[in-house]
PDB file of C-alpha atoms and ligand atoms in Angstrom:
ATOM      1  CA  MET A   1      -0.031   0.035   0.101  1.00  0.00           C
ATOM      2  CA  LEU A   2       1.467   3.578  -0.918  1.00  0.00           C
ATOM      3  CA  ALA A   3       2.842   5.293   2.309  1.00  0.00           C
ATOM      4  CA  LEU A   4       3.028   8.837   2.796  1.00  0.00           C
ATOM      5  CA  PHE A   5       5.814   8.339   5.663  1.00  0.00           C
ATOM      6  CA  LYS A   6       7.859   5.183   5.443  1.00  0.00           C
ATOM      7  CA  LEU A   7       9.440   4.036   9.077  1.00  0.00           C
ATOM      8  CA  PRO A   8      11.523   1.386   9.740  1.00  0.00           C
ATOM      9  CA  GLN A   9       9.529  -2.025   9.725  1.00  0.00           C
ATOM     10  CA  SER A  10      11.717  -3.909  11.894  1.00  0.00           C
ATOM     11  CA  SER A  11       9.375  -6.927  13.374  1.00  0.00           C
ATOM     12  CA  THR A  12       6.885  -9.067  11.199  1.00  0.00           C
ATOM     13  CA  MET A  13       3.997  -7.116  12.905  1.00  0.00           C
ATOM     14  CA  ALA A  14       5.104  -3.961  11.648  1.00  0.00           C
ATOM     15  CA  PRO A  15       4.213  -4.496   7.510  1.00  0.00           C
ATOM     16  CA  ASN A  16       0.670  -5.926   8.704  1.00  0.00           C
ATOM     17  CA  ILE A  17      -0.138  -2.703  10.922  1.00  0.00           C
ATOM     18  CA  ASP A  18       1.565   0.355   7.990  1.00  0.00           C
ATOM     19  CA  ASN A  19      -0.578  -1.198   5.542  1.00  0.00           C
ATOM     20  CA  LEU A  20      -3.609  -1.368   7.688  1.00  0.00           C
ATOM     21  CA  PHE A  21      -2.751   1.930   8.558  1.00  0.00           C
ATOM     22  CA  ASN A  22      -2.027   3.401   5.033  1.00  0.00           C
ATOM     23  CA  PHE A  23      -5.361   2.197   4.134  1.00  0.00           C
ATOM     24  CA  ILE A  24      -7.334   3.884   6.497  1.00  0.00           C
ATOM     25  CA  LEU A  25      -4.998   7.126   5.787  1.00  0.00           C
ATOM     26  CA  TRP A  26      -5.979   6.804   2.465  1.00  0.00           C
ATOM     27  CA  VAL A  27      -9.567   5.898   3.092  1.00  0.00           C
ATOM     28  CA  SER A  28      -9.511   9.252   5.072  1.00  0.00           C
ATOM     29  CA  ILE A  29      -7.667  11.467   2.801  1.00  0.00           C
ATOM     30  CA  VAL A  30     -10.031  10.629  -0.461  1.00  0.00           C
ATOM     31  CA  SER A  31     -13.197  10.835   1.881  1.00  0.00           C
ATOM     32  CA  PHE A  32     -11.993  13.969   3.045  1.00  0.00           C
ATOM     33  CA  THR A  33     -11.388  15.313  -0.529  1.00  0.00           C
ATOM     34  CA  ILE A  34     -14.954  14.421  -2.110  1.00  0.00           C
ATOM     35  CA  ILE A  35     -16.800  15.902   0.920  1.00  0.00           C
ATOM     36  CA  VAL A  36     -14.793  19.403   0.943  1.00  0.00           C
ATOM     37  CA  VAL A  37     -14.406  19.625  -2.820  1.00  0.00           C
ATOM     38  CA  GLY A  38     -18.552  18.641  -2.933  1.00  0.00           C
ATOM     39  CA  LEU A  39     -18.834  21.629  -0.339  1.00  0.00           C
ATOM     40  CA  ILE A  40     -16.852  24.087  -2.202  1.00  0.00           C
ATOM     41  CA  VAL A  41     -18.606  22.961  -5.427  1.00  0.00           C
ATOM     42  CA  PHE A  42     -22.193  23.226  -3.684  1.00  0.00           C
ATOM     43  CA  VAL A  43     -21.565  26.287  -2.265  1.00  0.00           C
ATOM     44  CA  LEU A  44     -20.610  28.113  -5.647  1.00  0.00           C
ATOM     45  CA  LYS A  45     -23.015  26.617  -7.607  1.00  0.00           C
ATOM     46  CA  TYR A  46     -26.695  26.347  -5.259  1.00  0.00           C
ATOM     47  CA  HIS A  47     -25.956  29.637  -3.068  1.00  0.00           C
ATOM     48  CA  ARG A  48     -28.450  32.242  -2.766  1.00  0.00           C
ATOM     49  CA  ARG A  49     -28.083  34.962  -5.262  1.00  0.00           C
ATOM     50  CA  ARG A  50     -29.773  38.895  -4.943  1.00  0.00           C
ATOM     51  CA  SER A  51     -30.705  38.072  -8.669  1.00  0.00           C
ATOM     52  CA  ASP A  52     -33.325  35.290  -7.416  1.00  0.00           C
ATOM     53  CA  PRO A  53     -34.498  35.813  -3.802  1.00  0.00           C
ATOM     54  CA  GLU A  54     -36.327  32.603  -3.815  1.00  0.00           C
ATOM     55  CA  LYS A  55     -35.829  30.158  -0.967  1.00  0.00           C
ATOM     56  CA  THR A  56     -34.597  26.776  -2.148  1.00  0.00           C
ATOM     57  CA  PRO A  57     -37.256  24.681  -2.177  1.00  0.00           C
ATOM     58  CA  TYR A  58     -37.494  22.115   0.587  1.00  0.00           C
ATOM     59  CA  ILE A  59     -35.914  18.661  -0.494  1.00  0.00           C
ATOM     60  CA  GLU A  60     -37.423  15.249   1.179  1.00  0.00           C
ATOM     61  CA  GLY A  61     -35.199  12.433   1.961  1.00  0.00           C
ATOM     62  CA  HIS A  62     -33.959  10.135  -0.435  1.00  0.00           C
ATOM     63  CA  THR A  63     -34.338   6.607   1.161  1.00  0.00           C
ATOM     64  CA  PRO A  64     -32.714   4.258  -1.585  1.00  0.00           C
ATOM     65  CA  LEU A  65     -29.422   6.933  -1.715  1.00  0.00           C
ATOM     66  CA  GLU A  66     -29.298   7.266   2.105  1.00  0.00           C
ATOM     67  CA  LEU A  67     -29.337   2.943   2.619  1.00  0.00           C
ATOM     68  CA  SER A  68     -27.044   2.408  -0.113  1.00  0.00           C
ATOM     69  CA  ILE A  69     -24.584   4.682   1.567  1.00  0.00           C
ATOM     70  CA  CYS A  70     -25.311   3.291   5.303  1.00  0.00           C
ATOM     71  CA  THR A  71     -24.406  -0.153   3.414  1.00  0.00           C
ATOM     72  CA  VAL A  72     -21.059   0.994   1.890  1.00  0.00           C
ATOM     73  CA  LEU A  73     -19.106   2.610   4.669  1.00  0.00           C
ATOM     74  CA  PHE A  74     -21.044   0.057   7.018  1.00  0.00           C
ATOM     75  CA  VAL A  75     -19.181  -2.886   5.132  1.00  0.00           C
ATOM     76  CA  LEU A  76     -16.203  -0.687   4.797  1.00  0.00           C
ATOM     77  CA  LEU A  77     -15.967  -0.293   8.666  1.00  0.00           C
ATOM     78  CA  MET A  78     -17.042  -4.019   9.103  1.00  0.00           C
ATOM     79  CA  GLY A  79     -14.017  -4.718   6.727  1.00  0.00           C
ATOM     80  CA  ILE A  80     -11.531  -2.618   8.662  1.00  0.00           C
ATOM     81  CA  PHE A  81     -12.683  -4.032  11.872  1.00  0.00           C
ATOM     82  CA  ALA A  82     -12.244  -7.323  10.826  1.00  0.00           C
ATOM     83  CA  TRP A  83      -8.305  -6.495   9.382  1.00  0.00           C
ATOM     84  CA  GLY A  84      -7.393  -5.140  12.560  1.00  0.00           C
ATOM     85  CA  TRP A  85      -9.199  -8.259  14.607  1.00  0.00           C
ATOM     86  CA  ILE A  86      -7.036 -10.422  12.085  1.00  0.00           C
ATOM     87  CA  ASP A  87      -3.856  -8.495  13.093  1.00  0.00           C
ATOM     88  CA  TYR A  88      -4.384  -8.244  16.852  1.00  0.00           C
ATOM     89  CA  ALA A  89      -5.322 -12.322  16.880  1.00  0.00           C
ATOM     90  CA  LYS A  90      -1.224 -12.341  15.490  1.00  0.00           C
ATOM     91  CA  ILE A  91       0.004 -10.201  18.309  1.00  0.00           C
ATOM     92  CA  ILE A  92      -2.003 -12.081  21.336  1.00  0.00           C
ATOM     93  CA  THR A  93      -0.910 -15.921  19.975  1.00  0.00           C
ATOM     94  CA  PRO A  94       1.720 -17.575  21.288  1.00  0.00           C
ATOM     95  CA  ALA A  95       3.672 -19.052  18.558  1.00  0.00           C
ATOM     96  CA  GLN A  96       5.086 -22.912  18.733  1.00  0.00           C
ATOM     97  CA  ASN A  97       8.800 -22.901  20.299  1.00  0.00           C
ATOM     98  CA  ALA A  98       8.463 -18.979  21.261  1.00  0.00           C
ATOM     99  CA  VAL A  99      11.383 -17.455  23.816  1.00  0.00           C
ATOM    100  CA  GLU A 100       9.407 -16.647  26.456  1.00  0.00           C
ATOM    101  CA  ILE A 101      10.635 -13.561  28.425  1.00  0.00           C
ATOM    102  CA  ASN A 102       8.162 -12.303  31.729  1.00  0.00           C
ATOM    103  CA  LEU A 103       8.218  -8.368  31.689  1.00  0.00           C
ATOM    104  CA  ILE A 104       7.289  -6.496  34.825  1.00  0.00           C
ATOM    105  CA  GLY A 105       6.428  -3.272  34.569  1.00  0.00           C
ATOM    106  CA  ARG A 106       6.816  -0.709  37.793  1.00  0.00           C
ATOM    107  CA  GLN A 107       7.283   2.458  38.839  1.00  0.00           C
ATOM    108  CA  TRP A 108       9.420   3.363  37.346  1.00  0.00           C
ATOM    109  CA  LEU A 109      11.678   0.693  35.479  1.00  0.00           C
ATOM    110  CA  TRP A 110      11.034  -2.345  32.982  1.00  0.00           C
ATOM    111  CA  GLU A 111      12.229  -5.840  34.314  1.00  0.00           C
ATOM    112  CA  LEU A 112      12.811  -8.521  32.194  1.00  0.00           C
ATOM    113  CA  GLU A 113      13.775 -11.954  32.982  1.00  0.00           C
ATOM    114  CA  TYR A 114      14.516 -15.074  31.184  1.00  0.00           C
ATOM    115  CA  SER A 115      13.673 -18.543  31.472  1.00  0.00           C
ATOM    116  CA  ASN A 116      17.647 -19.654  32.470  1.00  0.00           C
ATOM    117  CA  GLY A 117      16.646 -16.888  35.411  1.00  0.00           C
ATOM    118  CA  ARG A 118      18.594 -14.013  33.705  1.00  0.00           C
ATOM    119  CA  LYS A 119      17.380 -10.872  34.340  1.00  0.00           C
ATOM    120  CA  LEU A 120      18.026  -7.506  33.015  1.00  0.00           C
ATOM    121  CA  THR A 121      16.679  -4.235  33.641  1.00  0.00           C
ATOM    122  CA  ASN A 122      15.620  -1.601  31.261  1.00  0.00           C
ATOM    123  CA  GLU A 123      17.068  -4.303  28.320  1.00  0.00           C
ATOM    124  CA  LEU A 124      15.113  -6.292  26.279  1.00  0.00           C
ATOM    125  CA  VAL A 125      17.520  -8.637  24.539  1.00  0.00           C
ATOM    126  CA  ILE A 126      16.169 -10.901  21.463  1.00  0.00           C
ATOM    127  CA  PRO A 127      17.176 -13.283  18.487  1.00  0.00           C
ATOM    128  CA  LYS A 128      16.269 -11.916  15.092  1.00  0.00           C
ATOM    129  CA  GLY A 129      13.990 -14.036  13.250  1.00  0.00           C
ATOM    130  CA  LYS A 130      12.631 -16.413  16.044  1.00  0.00           C
ATOM    131  CA  PRO A 131       8.851 -15.907  17.560  1.00  0.00           C
ATOM    132  CA  VAL A 132       9.349 -14.227  20.982  1.00  0.00           C
ATOM    133  CA  THR A 133       6.299 -14.233  23.348  1.00  0.00           C
ATOM    134  CA  LEU A 134       6.324 -11.215  26.108  1.00  0.00           C
ATOM    135  CA  ILE A 135       4.109 -12.524  29.532  1.00  0.00           C
ATOM    136  CA  MET A 136       3.855  -9.114  31.038  1.00  0.00           C
ATOM    137  CA  SER A 137       2.400  -7.668  34.047  1.00  0.00           C
ATOM    138  CA  SER A 138       2.892  -4.790  36.879  1.00  0.00           C
ATOM    139  CA  ALA A 139       3.885  -4.507  39.917  1.00  0.00           C
ATOM    140  CA  ASP A 140       1.590  -1.239  40.582  1.00  0.00           C
ATOM    141  CA  VAL A 141      -0.308   0.678  38.256  1.00  0.00           C
ATOM    142  CA  ILE A 142      -1.165   0.475  34.926  1.00  0.00           C
ATOM    143  CA  HIS A 143       2.271   0.816  32.197  1.00  0.00           C
ATOM    144  CA  SER A 144       1.910  -0.182  28.373  1.00  0.00           C
ATOM    145  CA  PHE A 145       5.156  -1.318  26.542  1.00  0.00           C
ATOM    146  CA  PHE A 146       5.628   0.501  23.136  1.00  0.00           C
ATOM    147  CA  VAL A 147       8.074  -0.465  20.904  1.00  0.00           C
ATOM    148  CA  PRO A 148       7.500   2.148  17.486  1.00  0.00           C
ATOM    149  CA  ALA A 149       9.723   0.165  15.480  1.00  0.00           C
ATOM    150  CA  PHE A 150       8.353  -2.540  15.709  1.00  0.00           C
ATOM    151  CA  ARG A 151       4.505  -1.644  15.895  1.00  0.00           C
ATOM    152  CA  LEU A 152       3.799  -2.880  19.043  1.00  0.00           C
ATOM    153  CA  LYS A 153       1.839  -1.588  22.353  1.00  0.00           C
ATOM    154  CA  GLN A 154       0.430  -3.314  24.682  1.00  0.00           C
ATOM    155  CA  ASP A 155      -1.201  -2.425  28.176  1.00  0.00           C
ATOM    156  CA  VAL A 156       0.876  -3.849  31.501  1.00  0.00           C
ATOM    157  CA  VAL A 157      -1.771  -4.025  34.047  1.00  0.00           C
ATOM    158  CA  PRO A 158      -1.210  -5.027  37.869  1.00  0.00           C
ATOM    159  CA  GLY A 159      -3.061  -8.454  38.658  1.00  0.00           C
ATOM    160  CA  ALA A 160      -3.487  -9.700  35.204  1.00  0.00           C
ATOM    161  CA  TYR A 161      -0.842 -11.056  32.282  1.00  0.00           C
ATOM    162  CA  THR A 162      -0.938  -9.638  28.918  1.00  0.00           C
ATOM    163  CA  GLN A 163       1.117 -10.731  26.141  1.00  0.00           C
ATOM    164  CA  LEU A 164       3.057  -9.602  22.805  1.00  0.00           C
ATOM    165  CA  ASN A 165       4.131 -12.262  20.280  1.00  0.00           C
ATOM    166  CA  PHE A 166       6.405 -11.232  17.467  1.00  0.00           C
ATOM    167  CA  THR A 167       9.738 -11.644  15.836  1.00  0.00           C
ATOM    168  CA  ALA A 168      12.099  -9.202  15.239  1.00  0.00           C
ATOM    169  CA  THR A 169      13.284  -8.800  11.422  1.00  0.00           C
ATOM    170  CA  GLU A 170      16.118  -6.412  11.911  1.00  0.00           C
ATOM    171  CA  ILE A 171      19.172  -6.523  13.777  1.00  0.00           C
ATOM    172  CA  GLY A 172      19.736  -3.126  16.169  1.00  0.00           C
ATOM    173  CA  ILE A 173      18.700  -1.412  19.085  1.00  0.00           C
ATOM    174  CA  PHE A 174      15.374  -0.173  19.230  1.00  0.00           C
ATOM    175  CA  PRO A 175      13.932   2.367  21.484  1.00  0.00           C
ATOM    176  CA  ALA A 176      10.634   1.106  23.591  1.00  0.00           C
ATOM    177  CA  TYR A 177       8.685   3.803  25.798  1.00  0.00           C
ATOM    178  CA  CYS A 178       5.870   3.564  28.628  1.00  0.00           C
ATOM    179  CA  ALA A 179       2.972   4.403  26.563  1.00  0.00           C
ATOM    180  CA  GLU A 180       0.616   5.235  29.091  1.00  0.00           C
ATOM    181  CA  TYR A 181       0.875   7.868  31.961  1.00  0.00           C
ATOM    182  CA  CYS A 182       2.207   6.097  35.202  1.00  0.00           C
ATOM    183  CA  GLY A 183       3.341   8.650  37.571  1.00  0.00           C
ATOM    184  CA  THR A 184       6.361  11.723  38.141  1.00  0.00           C
ATOM    185  CA  ALA A 185       9.066   9.046  36.238  1.00  0.00           C
ATOM    186  CA  HIS A 186       6.307   7.973  33.540  1.00  0.00           C
ATOM    187  CA  SER A 187       8.813   9.867  30.508  1.00  0.00           C
ATOM    188  CA  GLY A 188      12.120   8.526  31.970  1.00  0.00           C
ATOM    189  CA  MET A 189      10.761   4.845  31.598  1.00  0.00           C
ATOM    190  CA  ILE A 190      12.586   3.971  28.514  1.00  0.00           C
ATOM    191  CA  ALA A 191      14.497   0.597  27.506  1.00  0.00           C
ATOM    192  CA  LYS A 192      16.406  -0.589  24.847  1.00  0.00           C
ATOM    193  CA  VAL A 193      15.202  -3.842  22.632  1.00  0.00           C
ATOM    194  CA  ARG A 194      18.715  -5.183  21.159  1.00  0.00           C
ATOM    195  CA  VAL A 195      18.103  -7.772  18.817  1.00  0.00           C
ATOM    196  CA  VAL A 196      21.103  -9.955  17.601  1.00  0.00           C
ATOM    197  CA  GLU A 197      21.797 -12.809  15.441  1.00  0.00           C
ATOM    198  CA  PRO A 198      20.431 -16.169  17.251  1.00  0.00           C
ATOM    199  CA  GLU A 199      24.105 -17.748  17.209  1.00  0.00           C
ATOM    200  CA  ALA A 200      24.895 -14.351  19.239  1.00  0.00           C
ATOM    201  CA  PHE A 201      21.682 -15.171  21.756  1.00  0.00           C
ATOM    202  CA  GLU A 202      22.220 -18.417  22.368  1.00  0.00           C
ATOM    203  CA  LYS A 203      26.224 -17.457  23.065  1.00  0.00           C
ATOM    204  CA  TRP A 204      24.878 -14.864  25.019  1.00  0.00           C
ATOM    205  CA  GLN A 205      22.853 -16.883  27.096  1.00  0.00           C
ATOM    206  CA  GLN A 206      25.331 -19.776  27.649  1.00  0.00           C
ATOM    207  CA  ILE A 207      28.547 -17.812  28.931  1.00  0.00           C
ATOM    208  CA  TRP A 208      26.104 -16.448  31.510  1.00  0.00           C
ATOM    209  CA  GLU A 209      24.844 -19.974  32.353  1.00  0.00           C
ATOM    210  CA  ILE A 210      28.697 -20.628  32.669  1.00  0.00           C
ATOM    211  CA  GLU A 211      29.402 -18.203  34.779  1.00  0.00           C
ATOM    212  CA  GLN A 212      26.330 -18.784  37.302  1.00  0.00           C
ATOM    213  CA  GLN A 213      28.107 -22.043  37.584  1.00  0.00           C
ATOM    214  CA  LEU A 214      31.442 -20.781  38.369  1.00  0.00           C
ATOM    215  CA  GLY A 215      30.222 -17.952  40.452  1.00  0.00           C
ATOM    216  CA  GLU A 216      32.310 -15.741  38.274  1.00  0.00           C
ATOM    217  CA  ASP A 217      32.069 -12.870  35.521  1.00  0.00           C
ATOM    218  CA  SER A 218      33.909 -14.284  32.105  1.00  0.00           C
ATOM    219  CA  ARG A 219      37.470 -12.039  33.364  1.00  0.00           C
ATOM    220  CA  GLY A 220      37.442 -14.253  36.671  1.00  0.00           C
ATOM    221  CA  ASP A 221      38.586 -10.943  38.874  1.00  0.00           C
ATOM    222  CA  ARG A 222      34.731 -10.324  40.077  1.00  0.00           C
ATOM    223  CA  PRO A 223      32.800 -13.415  41.741  1.00  0.00           C
ATOM    224  CA  VAL A 224      29.083 -13.508  41.226  1.00  0.00           C
ATOM    225  CA  ALA A 225      27.532 -15.383  44.004  1.00  0.00           C
ATOM    226  CA  PRO A 226      24.513 -17.492  42.423  1.00  0.00           C
ATOM    227  CA  THR A 227      21.773 -15.912  44.756  1.00  0.00           C
ATOM    228  CA  ALA A 228      18.172 -16.406  44.774  1.00  0.00           C
ATOM    229  CA  THR A 229      17.837 -13.443  42.348  1.00  0.00           C
ATOM    230  CA  THR A 230      19.575 -15.817  39.954  1.00  0.00           C
ATOM    231  CA  GLU A 231      17.240 -18.351  40.638  1.00  0.00           C
ATOM    232  CA  LYS A 232      15.432 -19.823  37.276  1.00  0.00           C
ATOM    233  CA  PRO A 233      11.430 -18.848  37.175  1.00  0.00           C
ATOM    234  CA  GLU A 234      10.879 -22.907  37.095  1.00  0.00           C
ATOM    235  CA  ALA A 235      13.074 -23.567  39.939  1.00  0.00           C
ATOM    236  CA  ARG A 236      11.903 -20.896  41.915  1.00  0.00           C
ATOM    237  CA  GLY A 237       8.171 -22.100  40.789  1.00  0.00           C
ATOM    238  CA  GLN A 238       9.308 -25.277  42.487  1.00  0.00           C
ATOM    239  CA  ARG A 239      10.502 -23.759  45.846  1.00  0.00           C
ATOM    240  CA  ILE A 240       7.262 -22.232  46.353  1.00  0.00           C
ATOM    241  CA  TYR A 241       5.263 -24.751  45.260  1.00  0.00           C
ATOM    242  CA  ALA A 242       7.169 -26.670  48.314  1.00  0.00           C
ATOM    243  CA  GLU A 243       7.040 -23.846  50.619  1.00  0.00           C
ATOM    244  CA  LYS A 244       3.687 -22.331  50.466  1.00  0.00           C
ATOM    245  CA  GLY A 245       2.464 -25.903  51.061  1.00  0.00           C
ATOM    246  CA  CYS A 246       0.856 -26.179  47.315  1.00  0.00           C
ATOM    247  CA  SER A 247       2.091 -29.865  47.218  1.00  0.00           C
ATOM    248  CA  ALA A 248      -0.523 -30.977  50.024  1.00  0.00           C
ATOM    249  CA  CYS A 249      -3.395 -30.920  47.590  1.00  0.00           C
ATOM    250  CA  HIS A 250      -2.120 -30.346  43.976  1.00  0.00           C
ATOM    251  CA  THR A 251       0.426 -33.392  42.679  1.00  0.00           C
ATOM    252  CA  THR A 252       2.794 -32.713  39.961  1.00  0.00           C
ATOM    253  CA  THR A 253       1.876 -37.068  38.803  1.00  0.00           C
ATOM    254  CA  GLY A 254      -1.558 -36.348  37.200  1.00  0.00           C
ATOM    255  CA  GLN A 255      -2.893 -38.149  40.353  1.00  0.00           C
ATOM    256  CA  PRO A 256      -6.047 -35.491  41.479  1.00  0.00           C
ATOM    257  CA  LEU A 257      -6.224 -34.633  45.442  1.00  0.00           C
ATOM    258  CA  VAL A 258      -7.704 -32.165  46.895  1.00  0.00           C
ATOM    259  CA  GLY A 259      -7.108 -29.462  43.431  1.00  0.00           C
ATOM    260  CA  PRO A 260      -6.439 -30.915  39.825  1.00  0.00           C
ATOM    261  CA  SER A 261      -2.802 -32.203  39.526  1.00  0.00           C
ATOM    262  CA  PHE A 262      -0.232 -29.734  37.922  1.00  0.00           C
ATOM    263  CA  LYS A 263       1.061 -32.507  35.937  1.00  0.00           C
ATOM    264  CA  GLY A 264       0.083 -31.895  32.244  1.00  0.00           C
ATOM    265  CA  LEU A 265      -2.144 -28.647  33.575  1.00  0.00           C
ATOM    266  CA  PHE A 266      -1.452 -25.758  31.061  1.00  0.00           C
ATOM    267  CA  GLY A 267      -3.043 -26.030  27.981  1.00  0.00           C
ATOM    268  CA  LYS A 268      -5.790 -27.542  29.187  1.00  0.00           C
ATOM    269  CA  GLN A 269      -9.744 -27.342  28.764  1.00  0.00           C
ATOM    270  CA  GLU A 270     -10.961 -27.398  31.603  1.00  0.00           C
ATOM    271  CA  GLU A 271     -14.377 -28.078  32.874  1.00  0.00           C
ATOM    272  CA  LEU A 272     -16.302 -25.660  35.776  1.00  0.00           C
ATOM    273  CA  ALA A 273     -18.186 -26.543  38.061  1.00  0.00           C
ATOM    274  CA  ASP A 274     -21.063 -24.283  36.504  1.00  0.00           C
ATOM    275  CA  GLY A 275     -20.603 -26.168  32.934  1.00  0.00           C
ATOM    276  CA  LYS A 276     -18.637 -23.715  31.164  1.00  0.00           C
ATOM    277  CA  LYS A 277     -15.268 -24.877  29.959  1.00  0.00           C
ATOM    278  CA  THR A 278     -12.029 -22.773  30.074  1.00  0.00           C
ATOM    279  CA  THR A 279      -8.471 -23.419  28.795  1.00  0.00           C
ATOM    280  CA  VAL A 280      -5.651 -23.082  31.183  1.00  0.00           C
ATOM    281  CA  ASP A 281      -3.320 -20.649  30.266  1.00  0.00           C
ATOM    282  CA  GLU A 282      -1.282 -17.883  32.329  1.00  0.00           C
ATOM    283  CA  ASN A 283      -4.185 -15.604  33.017  1.00  0.00           C
ATOM    284  CA  TYR A 284      -6.150 -19.186  34.617  1.00  0.00           C
ATOM    285  CA  LEU A 285      -3.745 -20.114  36.251  1.00  0.00           C
ATOM    286  CA  ARG A 286      -2.907 -16.052  38.265  1.00  0.00           C
ATOM    287  CA  GLU A 287      -6.251 -15.982  38.990  1.00  0.00           C
ATOM    288  CA  SER A 288      -6.726 -19.681  40.536  1.00  0.00           C
ATOM    289  CA  ILE A 289      -3.853 -18.460  42.786  1.00  0.00           C
ATOM    290  CA  MET A 290      -5.215 -14.948  43.644  1.00  0.00           C
ATOM    291  CA  ASP A 291      -8.889 -15.562  43.578  1.00  0.00           C
ATOM    292  CA  PRO A 292      -9.308 -20.151  43.538  1.00  0.00           C
ATOM    293  CA  GLN A 293     -13.313 -19.590  43.259  1.00  0.00           C
ATOM    294  CA  ALA A 294     -13.393 -17.576  40.488  1.00  0.00           C
ATOM    295  CA  LYS A 295     -13.322 -20.336  38.225  1.00  0.00           C
ATOM    296  CA  LEU A 296     -13.870 -23.482  40.468  1.00  0.00           C
ATOM    297  CA  VAL A 297     -13.018 -26.736  38.065  1.00  0.00           C
ATOM    298  CA  LYS A 298     -15.876 -29.557  38.569  1.00  0.00           C
ATOM    299  CA  GLY A 299     -15.507 -32.209  41.164  1.00  0.00           C
ATOM    300  CA  PHE A 300     -13.695 -30.306  43.424  1.00  0.00           C
ATOM    301  CA  GLN A 301     -14.279 -28.666  46.694  1.00  0.00           C
ATOM    302  CA  PRO A 302     -14.004 -24.344  47.142  1.00  0.00           C
ATOM    303  CA  VAL A 303     -11.217 -25.169  49.460  1.00  0.00           C
ATOM    304  CA  MET A 304      -8.120 -23.404  48.520  1.00  0.00           C
ATOM    305  CA  PRO A 305      -7.469 -19.921  50.206  1.00  0.00           C
ATOM    306  CA  THR A 306      -6.741 -17.036  48.194  1.00  0.00           C
ATOM    307  CA  TYR A 307      -3.051 -16.212  47.896  1.00  0.00           C
ATOM    308  CA  LYS A 308      -3.699 -12.480  47.262  1.00  0.00           C
ATOM    309  CA  GLY A 309      -1.248 -10.294  49.072  1.00  0.00           C
ATOM    310  CA  GLN A 310       1.633 -13.576  50.100  1.00  0.00           C
ATOM    311  CA  LEU A 311       3.209 -13.742  46.618  1.00  0.00           C
ATOM    312  CA  SER A 312       5.031 -11.291  44.521  1.00  0.00           C
ATOM    313  CA  ASP A 313       4.795 -10.974  40.687  1.00  0.00           C
ATOM    314  CA  GLU A 314       7.909 -12.410  40.193  1.00  0.00           C
ATOM    315  CA  GLU A 315       6.673 -15.552  42.523  1.00  0.00           C
ATOM    316  CA  VAL A 316       3.157 -16.047  40.742  1.00  0.00           C
ATOM    317  CA  ASN A 317       5.390 -15.802  37.451  1.00  0.00           C
ATOM    318  CA  GLY A 318       7.258 -18.547  39.105  1.00  0.00           C
ATOM    319  CA  ILE A 319       4.678 -20.814  39.792  1.00  0.00           C
ATOM    320  CA  VAL A 320       3.427 -20.417  36.264  1.00  0.00           C
ATOM    321  CA  ALA A 321       6.750 -21.385  34.594  1.00  0.00           C
ATOM    322  CA  PHE A 322       6.897 -24.308  36.962  1.00  0.00           C
ATOM    323  CA  ILE A 323       3.506 -25.396  35.678  1.00  0.00           C
ATOM    324  CA  LYS A 324       4.413 -25.189  32.522  1.00  0.00           C
ATOM    325  CA  SER A 325       7.160 -27.184  32.295  1.00  0.00           C
ATOM    326  CA  LEU A 326       4.758 -30.182  33.665  1.00  0.00           C
ATOM    327  CA  LYS A 327       3.392 -29.903  30.538  1.00  0.00           C
ATOM    328  CA  ASN A 328       4.035 -33.259  29.232  1.00  0.00           C
TER     329      ASN A 328
HETATM  330 CU1  CUA B   1       4.972   3.384  33.233  1.00  0.00          CU
HETATM  331 CU2  CUA B   1       4.248   5.391  32.130  1.00  0.00          CU
END
């Protein structure tokens, strides 16, 4: 589609979003021109003249004409809606084998955590050409993660997960912003997205993992003690599973006890006590931890206590990662 502005398109989503934007822009330009030119022509041609001070005749509506205009506009609007929906579905649907990264927004920084436990602040490193899933939540107020070069923007809200699914298509460093006013330092909530070759990404992770095992950095002169903060999310989840007593009611073997087993739980269709069905995803798990009776699984008693206020976002992310790891 003919573009008036050419901006860098650095993710698989960017061309889709730009095509839709340009379509809407051109529809607007054409409509605007037709309306304004028509307005001017009618004013010049049909205005009341001194030579002919007769009142213009009163014109009744023209039903077929009005209906056809409404139909055309309705079809156009629904077309734009469907187009937008198709693109939106791509952003919220995780790809198979995506690199999953947890993102926590807080006043006023972005925390990233990889599945190997590596944490970064205000910097997101991702491989080029590989699908990435950002699983996002907020520790305080509503933020919004916005990467203009990727044409991606998604609210990051407390108490629930939102996702961004995309593939970066260009090597480089791209700025990311907070796009939802969140307090004093909102404008300073800026992060870098660094896109590297997939091999470089693997190496970058491997070197870090080796450093963690050795307990020192790559130059060997600065000890990096492995601490709780370098725990893998999955391992953190497993630790909390034991510490908080989850294991009393939820097995990891597939055997249901007081509550459903965690084995094979993620991605499963569950039938609820009220007969509805739900898919076990990140948001379902989070809700079930914070508000266990909200979606009670059929055949189980509403006896689980709430963990609201007792678990941090990081800990909830850990439990979700732990349950995911028991998928098979
Ligand atoms: Cu975070 Cu604005």
